[in-house]
N, CA and C of each residue as an Amber inpcrd file, in Angstrom:
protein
   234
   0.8450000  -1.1790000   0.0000000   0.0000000   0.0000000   0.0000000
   0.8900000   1.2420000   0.0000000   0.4710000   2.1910000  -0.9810000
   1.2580000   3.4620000  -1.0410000   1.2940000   4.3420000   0.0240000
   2.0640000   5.3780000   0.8680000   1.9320000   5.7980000   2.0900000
   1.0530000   6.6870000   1.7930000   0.2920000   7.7580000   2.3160000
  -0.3570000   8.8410000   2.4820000   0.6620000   9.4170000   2.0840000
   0.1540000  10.8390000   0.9250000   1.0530000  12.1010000   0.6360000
   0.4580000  12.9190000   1.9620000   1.2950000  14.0810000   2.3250000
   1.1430000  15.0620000   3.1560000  -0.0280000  15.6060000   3.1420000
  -0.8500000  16.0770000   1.7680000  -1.8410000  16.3300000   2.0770000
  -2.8770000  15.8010000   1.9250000  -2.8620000  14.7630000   2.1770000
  -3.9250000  13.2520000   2.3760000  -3.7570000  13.1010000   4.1250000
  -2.9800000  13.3760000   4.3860000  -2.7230000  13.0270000   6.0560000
  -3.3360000  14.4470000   6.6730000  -3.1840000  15.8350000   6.3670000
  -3.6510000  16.5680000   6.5000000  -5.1440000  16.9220000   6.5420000
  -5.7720000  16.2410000   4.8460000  -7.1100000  16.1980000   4.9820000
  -7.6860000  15.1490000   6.3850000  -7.2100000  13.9290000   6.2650000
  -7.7440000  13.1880000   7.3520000  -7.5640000  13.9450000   8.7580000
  -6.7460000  14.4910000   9.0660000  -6.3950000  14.9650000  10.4400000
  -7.5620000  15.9990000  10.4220000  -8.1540000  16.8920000   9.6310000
  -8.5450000  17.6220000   9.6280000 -10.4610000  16.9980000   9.8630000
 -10.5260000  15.6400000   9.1450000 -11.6520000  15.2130000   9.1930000
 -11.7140000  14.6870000  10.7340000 -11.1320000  14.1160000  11.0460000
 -10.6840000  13.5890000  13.0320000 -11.0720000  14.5510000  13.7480000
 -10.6530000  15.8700000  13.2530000 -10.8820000  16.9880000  14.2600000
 -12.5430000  17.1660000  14.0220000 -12.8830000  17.3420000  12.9460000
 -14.0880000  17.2400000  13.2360000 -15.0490000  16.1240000  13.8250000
 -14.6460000  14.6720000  13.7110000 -15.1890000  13.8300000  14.3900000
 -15.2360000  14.0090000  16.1460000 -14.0630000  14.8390000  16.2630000
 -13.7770000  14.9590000  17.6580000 -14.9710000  16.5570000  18.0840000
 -15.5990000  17.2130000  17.4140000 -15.9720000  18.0940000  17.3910000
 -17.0810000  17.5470000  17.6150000 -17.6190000  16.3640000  16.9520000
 -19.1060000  15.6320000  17.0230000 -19.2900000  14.9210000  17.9560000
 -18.1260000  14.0080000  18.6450000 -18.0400000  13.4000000  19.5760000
 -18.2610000  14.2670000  20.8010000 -17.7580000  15.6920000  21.0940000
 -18.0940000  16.4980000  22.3670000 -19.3770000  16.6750000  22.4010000
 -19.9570000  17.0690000  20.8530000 -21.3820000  17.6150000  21.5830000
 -22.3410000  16.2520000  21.7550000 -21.7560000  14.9150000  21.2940000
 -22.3480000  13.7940000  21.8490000 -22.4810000  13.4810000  23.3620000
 -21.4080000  14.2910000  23.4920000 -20.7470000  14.1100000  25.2410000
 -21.8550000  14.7320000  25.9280000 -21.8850000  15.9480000  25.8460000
 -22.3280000  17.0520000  26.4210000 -24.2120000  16.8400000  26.3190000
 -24.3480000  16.0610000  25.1610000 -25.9730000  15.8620000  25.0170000
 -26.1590000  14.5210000  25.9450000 -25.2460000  13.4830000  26.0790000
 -25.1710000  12.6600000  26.9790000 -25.4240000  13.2980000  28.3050000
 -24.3660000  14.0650000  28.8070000 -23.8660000  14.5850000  30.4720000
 -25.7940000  15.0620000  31.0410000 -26.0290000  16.2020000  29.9630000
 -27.5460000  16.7020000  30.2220000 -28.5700000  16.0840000  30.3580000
 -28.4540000  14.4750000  29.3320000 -29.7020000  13.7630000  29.8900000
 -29.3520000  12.5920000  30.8950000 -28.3890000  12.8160000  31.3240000
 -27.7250000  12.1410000  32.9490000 -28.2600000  12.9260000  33.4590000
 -28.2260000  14.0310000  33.4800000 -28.4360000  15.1500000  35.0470000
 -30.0210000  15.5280000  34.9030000 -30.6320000  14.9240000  33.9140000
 -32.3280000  15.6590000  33.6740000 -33.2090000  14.7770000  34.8720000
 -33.3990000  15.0700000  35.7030000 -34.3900000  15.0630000  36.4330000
 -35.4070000  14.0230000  36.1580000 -36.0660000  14.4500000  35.0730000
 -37.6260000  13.9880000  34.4940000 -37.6410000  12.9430000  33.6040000
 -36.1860000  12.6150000  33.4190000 -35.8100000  11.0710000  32.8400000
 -36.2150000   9.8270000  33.7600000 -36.2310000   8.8760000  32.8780000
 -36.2080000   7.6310000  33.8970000 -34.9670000   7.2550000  34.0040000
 -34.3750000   6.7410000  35.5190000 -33.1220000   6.4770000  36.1890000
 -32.0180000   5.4320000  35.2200000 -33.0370000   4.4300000  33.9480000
 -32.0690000   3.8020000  33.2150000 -31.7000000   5.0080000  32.4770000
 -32.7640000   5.5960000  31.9020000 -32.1620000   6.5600000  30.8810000
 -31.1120000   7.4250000  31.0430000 -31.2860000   7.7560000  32.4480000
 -29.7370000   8.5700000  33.0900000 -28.3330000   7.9160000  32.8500000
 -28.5750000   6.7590000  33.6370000 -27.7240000   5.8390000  33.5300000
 -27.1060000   5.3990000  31.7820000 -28.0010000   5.2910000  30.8350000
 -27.8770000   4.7100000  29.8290000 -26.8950000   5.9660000  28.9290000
 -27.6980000   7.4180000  28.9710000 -26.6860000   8.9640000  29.1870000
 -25.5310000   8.9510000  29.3360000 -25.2510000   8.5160000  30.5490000
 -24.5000000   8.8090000  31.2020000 -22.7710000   8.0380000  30.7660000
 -23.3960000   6.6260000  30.4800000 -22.6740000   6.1220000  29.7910000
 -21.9570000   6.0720000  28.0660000 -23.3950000   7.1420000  27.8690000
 -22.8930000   6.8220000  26.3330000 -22.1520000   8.5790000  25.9730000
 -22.6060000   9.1540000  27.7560000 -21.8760000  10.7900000  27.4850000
 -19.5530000  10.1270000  27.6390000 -19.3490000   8.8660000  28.3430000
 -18.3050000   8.2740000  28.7810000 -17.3960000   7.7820000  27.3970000
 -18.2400000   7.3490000  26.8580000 -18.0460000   6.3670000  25.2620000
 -17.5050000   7.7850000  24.2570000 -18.1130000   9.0520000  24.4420000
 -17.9740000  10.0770000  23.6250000 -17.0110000  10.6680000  23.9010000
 -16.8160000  10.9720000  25.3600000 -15.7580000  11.5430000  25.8570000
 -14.3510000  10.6860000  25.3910000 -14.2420000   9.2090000  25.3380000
 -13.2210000   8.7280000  24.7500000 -12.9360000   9.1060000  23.5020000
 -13.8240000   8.4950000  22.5360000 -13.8650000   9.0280000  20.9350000
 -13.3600000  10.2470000  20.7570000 -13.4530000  11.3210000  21.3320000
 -12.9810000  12.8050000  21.4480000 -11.7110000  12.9070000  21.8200000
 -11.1380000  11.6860000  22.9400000  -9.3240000  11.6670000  23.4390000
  -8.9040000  10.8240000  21.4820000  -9.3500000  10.0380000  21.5320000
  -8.8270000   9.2300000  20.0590000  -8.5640000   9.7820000  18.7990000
  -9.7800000  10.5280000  18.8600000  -9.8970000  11.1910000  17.2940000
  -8.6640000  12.4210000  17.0560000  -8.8080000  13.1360000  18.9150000
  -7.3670000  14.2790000  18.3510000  -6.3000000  13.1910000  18.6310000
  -6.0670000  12.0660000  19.1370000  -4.3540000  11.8840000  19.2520000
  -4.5500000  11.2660000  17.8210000  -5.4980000  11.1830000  16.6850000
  -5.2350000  10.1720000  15.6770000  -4.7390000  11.4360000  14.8430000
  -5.7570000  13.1690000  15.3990000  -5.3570000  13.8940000  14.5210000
  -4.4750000  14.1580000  14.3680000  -3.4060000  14.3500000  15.8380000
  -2.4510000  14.9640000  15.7190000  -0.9720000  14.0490000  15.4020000
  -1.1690000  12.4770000  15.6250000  -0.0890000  11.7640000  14.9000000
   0.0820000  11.8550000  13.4350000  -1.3060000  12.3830000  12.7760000
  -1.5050000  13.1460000  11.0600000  -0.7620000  13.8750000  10.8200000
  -1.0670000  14.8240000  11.6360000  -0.2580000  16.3160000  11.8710000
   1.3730000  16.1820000  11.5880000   1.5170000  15.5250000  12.5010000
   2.7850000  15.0370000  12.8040000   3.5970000  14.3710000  11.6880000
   2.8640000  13.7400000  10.7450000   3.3750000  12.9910000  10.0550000
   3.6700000  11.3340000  10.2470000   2.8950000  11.2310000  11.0150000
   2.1780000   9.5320000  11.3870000   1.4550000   8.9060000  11.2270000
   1.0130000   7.7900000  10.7530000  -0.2240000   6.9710000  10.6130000
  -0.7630000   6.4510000  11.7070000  -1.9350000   6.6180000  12.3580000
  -2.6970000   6.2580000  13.6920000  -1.9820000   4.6110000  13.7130000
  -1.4510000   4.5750000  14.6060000  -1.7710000   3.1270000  15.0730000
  -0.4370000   2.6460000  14.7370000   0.5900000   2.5890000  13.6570000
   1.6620000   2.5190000  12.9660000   2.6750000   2.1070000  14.2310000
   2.8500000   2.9170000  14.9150000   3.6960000   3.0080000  16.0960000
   3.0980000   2.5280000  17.3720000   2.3440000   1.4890000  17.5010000
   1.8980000   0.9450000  18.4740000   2.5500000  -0.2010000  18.5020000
């Protein structure tokens, strides 16, 4: 397989950042229907967990962006 040119690694890094952009406000729509009151207690719970799942996706997506950045392929160096 041919490596990524620079600005193939660039576009992707740039698409990550936005995944990581989608992943917060997943977070954040999670965190709110944890803390809503007028939910039922799974649904908090169920929130709450999937505000946890987002918050990861959001650590992943920038370290994938920024090994791009960098001039790395995600995962390459593991």
């Amino acid at each position: 397989m041919a490596r990524m040119s620079r600005r193939e690694m660039n576009e992707l890094a740039a698409d990550r950042e936005k995944c990581a952009a989608r992943s917060e406000r997943n977070a954040e729509s999670g965190r709110q229907a944890a803390n809503d009151p007028s939910l039922p207690k799974t649904t908090r719970k169920q929130a709450a967990a999937a505000a946890m799942f987002a918050e990861r996706h959001v650590q992943e997506y920038r370290e994938e962006a920024e090994a791009l950045r960098d001039g790395r392929i995600p995962g390459e160096d593991w």
